[in-house]
Coordinates of C-alpha atoms in Angstrom, one line a residue:
M1 CA 47.5 -41.1 -184.4
V2 CA 49.7 -38.6 -182.6
F3 CA 50.2 -40.9 -179.6
R4 CA 51.1 -43.8 -181.9
L5 CA 53.7 -41.6 -183.7
Y6 CA 55.1 -40.5 -180.4
S7 CA 55.3 -44.1 -179.2
K8 CA 57.1 -45.2 -182.3
F9 CA 59.5 -42.3 -181.9
M10 CA 60.3 -43.2 -178.3
E11 CA 60.7 -46.9 -179.2
N12 CA 63.2 -45.9 -181.9
L13 CA 65.2 -43.8 -179.5
E14 CA 65.3 -46.6 -176.9
A15 CA 66.4 -49.1 -179.5
R16 CA 69.4 -46.8 -180.3
S17 CA 70.1 -46.1 -176.6
L18 CA 69.3 -42.4 -177.1
M19 CA 67.1 -39.9 -175.2
T20 CA 65.5 -36.6 -176.0
S21 CA 66.9 -33.3 -174.8
D22 CA 63.7 -32.9 -172.7
Q23 CA 64.4 -36.2 -171.0
L24 CA 68.0 -35.2 -170.3
L25 CA 66.9 -31.8 -168.9
A26 CA 64.2 -33.5 -166.7
D27 CA 66.8 -35.8 -165.2
F28 CA 69.1 -32.8 -164.7
L29 CA 66.4 -30.8 -163.0
S30 CA 65.7 -33.8 -160.7
Y31 CA 69.3 -33.7 -159.6
L32 CA 69.3 -29.9 -159.2
E33 CA 66.4 -30.3 -156.7
T34 CA 68.3 -32.7 -154.5
H35 CA 69.7 -31.9 -151.1
A36 CA 73.1 -32.8 -152.4
W37 CA 73.1 -30.0 -155.0
N38 CA 71.5 -27.6 -152.5
R39 CA 74.7 -28.0 -150.4
S40 CA 77.1 -28.2 -153.3
R41 CA 75.8 -25.1 -155.0
K42 CA 77.1 -22.9 -152.2
V43 CA 80.6 -23.7 -153.5
Q44 CA 80.0 -24.7 -157.1
G45 CA 77.2 -22.3 -157.9
Y46 CA 77.5 -18.9 -159.6
D47 CA 77.1 -15.4 -158.1
L48 CA 75.5 -14.1 -161.3
V49 CA 74.0 -15.8 -164.4
F50 CA 74.1 -14.1 -167.8
V51 CA 71.7 -15.6 -170.4
D52 CA 71.9 -14.6 -174.1
E53 CA 69.2 -15.4 -176.7
F54 CA 66.7 -16.1 -173.8
H55 CA 63.9 -16.2 -176.4
L56 CA 65.4 -19.5 -177.8
F57 CA 65.2 -21.3 -174.4
S58 CA 62.6 -24.0 -173.9
P59 CA 60.4 -23.9 -170.7
L60 CA 62.6 -26.8 -169.3
E61 CA 65.8 -24.9 -170.1
R62 CA 64.5 -21.8 -168.4
Q63 CA 63.7 -23.8 -165.2
V64 CA 67.3 -24.8 -164.9
L65 CA 68.5 -21.2 -164.6
H66 CA 67.4 -20.4 -161.0
Y67 CA 69.2 -23.5 -159.6
L68 CA 72.6 -22.4 -160.9
T69 CA 73.2 -19.6 -158.4
R70 CA 75.2 -19.8 -155.2
D71 CA 73.0 -18.1 -152.7
V72 CA 70.0 -20.2 -151.8
S73 CA 68.6 -17.6 -149.4
S74 CA 67.7 -14.9 -152.0
Y75 CA 66.2 -14.8 -155.5
P76 CA 68.6 -15.8 -158.2
R77 CA 70.3 -12.9 -160.0
V78 CA 69.8 -13.6 -163.7
F79 CA 70.5 -11.2 -166.5
M80 CA 68.6 -12.2 -169.6
A81 CA 69.0 -10.7 -173.1
V82 CA 65.8 -11.3 -174.9
D83 CA 64.3 -10.2 -178.3
P84 CA 60.9 -12.0 -178.7
R85 CA 60.7 -10.9 -182.4
Q86 CA 63.6 -13.3 -183.1
S87 CA 61.8 -16.2 -181.5
P88 CA 60.7 -18.8 -184.0
S89 CA 58.5 -20.3 -181.3
E90 CA 55.0 -19.1 -180.3
A91 CA 56.3 -19.0 -176.7
F92 CA 57.0 -15.2 -177.2
I93 CA 54.9 -14.3 -180.2
G94 CA 51.2 -14.5 -181.0
V95 CA 48.2 -14.5 -178.7
A96 CA 49.9 -16.5 -175.9
S97 CA 52.7 -14.0 -175.4
D98 CA 51.1 -12.3 -172.4
E99 CA 50.4 -15.5 -170.5
T100 CA 53.8 -17.1 -171.4
W101 CA 55.9 -14.2 -170.1
S102 CA 53.9 -13.3 -167.0
T103 CA 53.1 -16.9 -165.9
S104 CA 55.9 -19.2 -167.2
A105 CA 58.9 -16.9 -167.1
Q106 CA 58.1 -15.1 -163.8
T107 CA 56.1 -17.5 -161.7
E108 CA 56.5 -21.1 -162.7
D109 CA 60.2 -20.7 -163.3
G110 CA 60.6 -18.9 -160.0
L111 CA 62.7 -16.1 -161.3
G112 CA 61.2 -13.7 -158.9
E113 CA 60.8 -10.0 -159.6
I114 CA 62.0 -9.1 -163.1
A115 CA 63.1 -5.6 -164.1
N116 CA 63.0 -4.8 -167.9
F117 CA 65.6 -2.7 -169.6
E118 CA 65.3 -1.6 -173.2
L119 CA 68.6 -1.3 -175.1
T120 CA 68.3 1.5 -177.6
T121 CA 71.8 1.4 -179.1
V122 CA 72.5 -1.1 -181.9
H123 CA 76.1 -2.0 -182.6
R124 CA 75.7 -4.9 -184.9
F125 CA 74.3 -3.5 -188.2
T126 CA 74.1 -0.3 -190.2
P127 CA 71.5 2.5 -190.0
Q128 CA 70.1 1.3 -193.3
I129 CA 69.4 -2.2 -192.1
L130 CA 68.0 -0.8 -188.9
D131 CA 65.5 1.3 -190.9
L132 CA 64.3 -1.9 -192.7
I133 CA 64.0 -3.8 -189.4
K134 CA 62.0 -0.9 -187.9
H135 CA 59.7 -1.0 -190.9
V136 CA 59.1 -4.8 -190.4
H137 CA 58.5 -4.1 -186.7
H138 CA 55.8 -1.6 -187.5
E139 CA 53.9 -4.5 -189.2
F140 CA 53.4 -6.0 -185.8
P141 CA 51.0 -3.6 -184.1
T142 CA 48.0 -5.0 -185.8
L143 CA 48.9 -8.4 -184.4
D144 CA 48.8 -9.5 -180.7
L145 CA 52.4 -9.6 -179.4
G146 CA 51.5 -8.7 -175.9
H147 CA 52.0 -5.5 -173.9
D148 CA 55.4 -6.7 -172.6
W149 CA 56.9 -6.3 -176.0
D150 CA 55.8 -2.8 -176.9
V151 CA 59.3 -1.4 -177.7
D152 CA 59.7 2.3 -178.7
F153 CA 61.7 1.7 -181.9
S154 CA 61.8 5.5 -182.6
A155 CA 64.5 5.7 -179.8
V156 CA 66.7 2.9 -181.3
E157 CA 69.8 4.1 -183.1
S158 CA 72.7 2.4 -184.8
T159 CA 76.3 3.3 -184.0
Q160 CA 77.7 1.8 -187.2
K161 CA 78.7 3.8 -190.3
D162 CA 76.3 4.1 -193.2
G163 CA 76.2 1.1 -195.6
P164 CA 74.4 0.2 -198.8
R165 CA 70.6 0.3 -198.8
P166 CA 68.8 -3.0 -198.7
R167 CA 67.9 -4.4 -202.1
L168 CA 64.8 -6.3 -203.2
V169 CA 65.4 -8.4 -206.3
I170 CA 62.3 -9.8 -208.1
A171 CA 62.8 -12.5 -210.7
A172 CA 60.2 -13.8 -213.2
S173 CA 60.4 -17.4 -212.0
R174 CA 61.9 -19.7 -209.4
V175 CA 64.7 -20.6 -211.8
G176 CA 65.4 -17.0 -212.4
E177 CA 65.5 -16.3 -208.6
E178 CA 68.0 -19.1 -208.1
T179 CA 70.1 -17.7 -210.9
D180 CA 70.1 -14.3 -209.2
I181 CA 71.1 -15.8 -205.9
Y182 CA 74.0 -17.7 -207.6
R183 CA 75.2 -14.5 -209.3
T184 CA 75.1 -12.6 -206.1
I185 CA 77.1 -15.2 -204.3
H186 CA 79.7 -15.1 -207.1
E187 CA 79.7 -11.3 -206.9
I188 CA 80.3 -10.8 -203.2
Y189 CA 82.0 -14.1 -202.2
G190 CA 85.2 -13.4 -200.3
A191 CA 84.1 -10.0 -199.1
G192 CA 83.2 -11.3 -195.7
R193 CA 80.9 -13.8 -194.2
L194 CA 77.8 -14.6 -196.2
A195 CA 74.5 -16.3 -195.4
L196 CA 71.4 -17.3 -197.3
A197 CA 68.5 -17.3 -194.8
I198 CA 65.3 -19.1 -195.8
V199 CA 62.2 -17.6 -194.0
D200 CA 59.5 -20.2 -194.8
M201 CA 60.5 -23.8 -193.8
R202 CA 58.1 -25.1 -196.4
Q203 CA 60.4 -23.9 -199.1
W204 CA 63.6 -25.2 -197.5
Q205 CA 64.0 -28.3 -199.8
R206 CA 64.3 -26.1 -203.0
Y207 CA 66.9 -23.8 -201.5
S208 CA 68.9 -26.7 -199.9
E209 CA 69.2 -28.2 -203.4
L210 CA 70.4 -24.9 -204.7
A211 CA 73.0 -24.8 -201.9
S212 CA 74.2 -28.3 -202.9
R213 CA 74.6 -27.2 -206.5
V214 CA 76.5 -24.1 -205.4
G215 CA 78.8 -26.1 -203.3
Q216 CA 79.4 -28.8 -206.0
S217 CA 80.6 -26.1 -208.4
G218 CA 83.9 -26.1 -206.5
K219 CA 84.1 -22.3 -206.5
F220 CA 82.5 -21.7 -203.0
H221 CA 82.7 -23.2 -199.6
V222 CA 79.1 -23.8 -198.6
S223 CA 77.8 -25.0 -195.2
T224 CA 74.2 -26.1 -195.0
I225 CA 72.5 -26.3 -191.6
S226 CA 69.1 -27.8 -190.9
G227 CA 69.1 -27.7 -187.1
R228 CA 70.5 -25.9 -184.1
T229 CA 73.0 -28.6 -183.4
E230 CA 74.8 -27.9 -186.6
V231 CA 75.5 -24.2 -185.7
D232 CA 78.5 -24.9 -183.4
G233 CA 81.7 -23.6 -184.9
L234 CA 80.1 -21.6 -187.7
G235 CA 80.4 -18.3 -185.7
Y236 CA 84.2 -18.4 -186.0
R237 CA 84.5 -18.8 -189.7
Q238 CA 85.7 -15.8 -191.6
R239 CA 84.7 -16.9 -195.1
G240 CA 82.2 -19.1 -196.9
V241 CA 78.5 -19.3 -197.4
V242 CA 76.1 -20.5 -194.7
V243 CA 72.7 -21.6 -195.9
G244 CA 69.9 -22.5 -193.5
P245 CA 66.4 -21.7 -192.2
A246 CA 66.3 -18.3 -190.6
E247 CA 65.4 -19.7 -187.2
Y248 CA 68.6 -21.7 -187.0
L249 CA 70.8 -18.7 -187.8
A250 CA 69.9 -17.0 -184.5
G251 CA 73.0 -15.9 -182.6
L252 CA 75.1 -15.7 -185.8
Q253 CA 76.2 -12.6 -187.6
F254 CA 77.3 -12.1 -191.2
S255 CA 78.6 -9.3 -193.3
T256 CA 75.9 -9.9 -195.9
V257 CA 72.7 -11.8 -195.7
L258 CA 70.6 -12.9 -198.7
V259 CA 67.0 -13.5 -197.7
A260 CA 64.7 -15.8 -199.7
G261 CA 61.6 -18.0 -199.3
I262 CA 59.3 -15.3 -198.0
P263 CA 55.7 -16.4 -198.7
D264 CA 52.8 -14.1 -199.8
L265 CA 51.5 -13.0 -196.4
Q266 CA 48.1 -12.3 -197.9
T267 CA 47.4 -16.0 -198.9
A268 CA 50.1 -18.2 -197.5
A269 CA 49.6 -17.2 -193.8
P270 CA 45.9 -17.2 -193.2
T271 CA 46.0 -17.0 -189.4
P272 CA 47.3 -14.1 -187.3
N273 CA 49.7 -16.5 -185.5
E274 CA 51.2 -17.8 -188.7
K275 CA 51.6 -14.3 -190.1
T276 CA 53.3 -13.2 -186.9
R277 CA 55.6 -16.1 -187.1
I278 CA 56.6 -15.3 -190.7
L279 CA 57.2 -11.7 -189.8
S280 CA 59.3 -12.7 -186.8
L281 CA 61.4 -15.0 -189.0
L282 CA 61.9 -12.2 -191.5
Y283 CA 62.9 -9.9 -188.7
L284 CA 65.4 -12.5 -187.5
A285 CA 66.8 -13.0 -191.0
L286 CA 67.4 -9.3 -191.6
S287 CA 69.0 -8.8 -188.2
R288 CA 71.7 -11.3 -189.0
A289 CA 73.3 -8.9 -191.4
E290 CA 76.0 -6.4 -190.3
R291 CA 76.5 -4.4 -193.5
E292 CA 74.2 -5.5 -196.4
V293 CA 70.9 -7.2 -197.0
R294 CA 69.5 -8.5 -200.3
V295 CA 66.0 -10.0 -200.5
F296 CA 65.0 -12.3 -203.3
A297 CA 61.5 -13.0 -204.6
N298 CA 59.9 -14.4 -207.8
D299 CA 56.7 -14.0 -209.7
D300 CA 56.0 -17.8 -209.7
D301 CA 55.5 -17.6 -205.9
G302 CA 53.4 -14.4 -206.1
G303 CA 56.1 -11.8 -206.2
A304 CA 57.4 -9.8 -203.3
A305 CA 55.6 -9.8 -200.0
E306 CA 53.5 -6.6 -199.4
V307 CA 55.6 -5.7 -196.4
L308 CA 58.7 -5.4 -198.7
L309 CA 56.9 -3.5 -201.4
R310 CA 55.8 -1.0 -198.8
A311 CA 59.5 -0.7 -197.8
V312 CA 60.3 0.2 -201.4
T313 CA 57.4 2.8 -201.4
N314 CA 58.7 4.3 -198.2
D315 CA 62.2 4.7 -199.7
I316 CA 63.7 2.2 -197.3
M317 CA 64.7 -0.4 -199.9
D318 CA 65.8 -0.3 -203.5
V319 CA 64.1 -2.6 -206.0
E320 CA 65.6 -4.1 -209.1
Q321 CA 64.4 -6.5 -211.8
G322 CA 65.9 -9.9 -211.5
S323 CA 66.4 -12.6 -214.1
R324 CA 63.6 -12.9 -216.7
T325 CA 64.1 -16.6 -217.4

């Protein structure tokens, strides 16, 4: 069945004269391995290569990197900024993380000897948001992230001024939660860039319909994204609301982030890998905010996730009663 679906997909692409990104990269890699490029790179190549959001690169994309440098007689000098907890892929989270990093990133990709440097100063968000992110991070030790990602979060500090404490808003129903989100958008719209990040992709349809209704009201400029290709240009907008799955907001920053669609981790994520993925996406959503975070939940979907309720108990978040409708 899987092979038949794949064959249909490839036939459809061929009929439209299209190709996949993997096919394009495979062809590009073939060119980079030619003698022609091996000579040209001495002039056209780069002395240093800086890579941001390395955790979002596919294995094929990572292989391209070491062909881009100028000097063919030494290991490529590549500086990679990576935060595996922001990766929506299992390439850097879950039980495969040790093998993926040590084998694929170091050996198969030919990147040579890698020196790791932990950055312990945060400039992008307030101490209050950092405290919540630390709390979510501490949910990870019971899961297998791999020894390469044992970060000492106690040494991480924020250079930003204090901001409002993160809020947890719990409504009685799905309709009530949507009402709370709409009211919040109305309240803070115009006070900087705003995002609604959806953690669980399985709930995306409902929130995308909410985004459509918010946009059709004529009061707000709403941009809905459902893929990485739709992100271009959003990073330069100063106003408006961006609504999308958390994994597609990677690399963007907003003044305020509203987080929704967090499943009950006790029942909705039965496997360790799936639980790790959900926590990673929650971590990613929270880290998109510069000044304020508000998290929304509802009783119809089981209420707030346990990790958030513990944040309230630990005096990291404020909780408030949402709409009762």
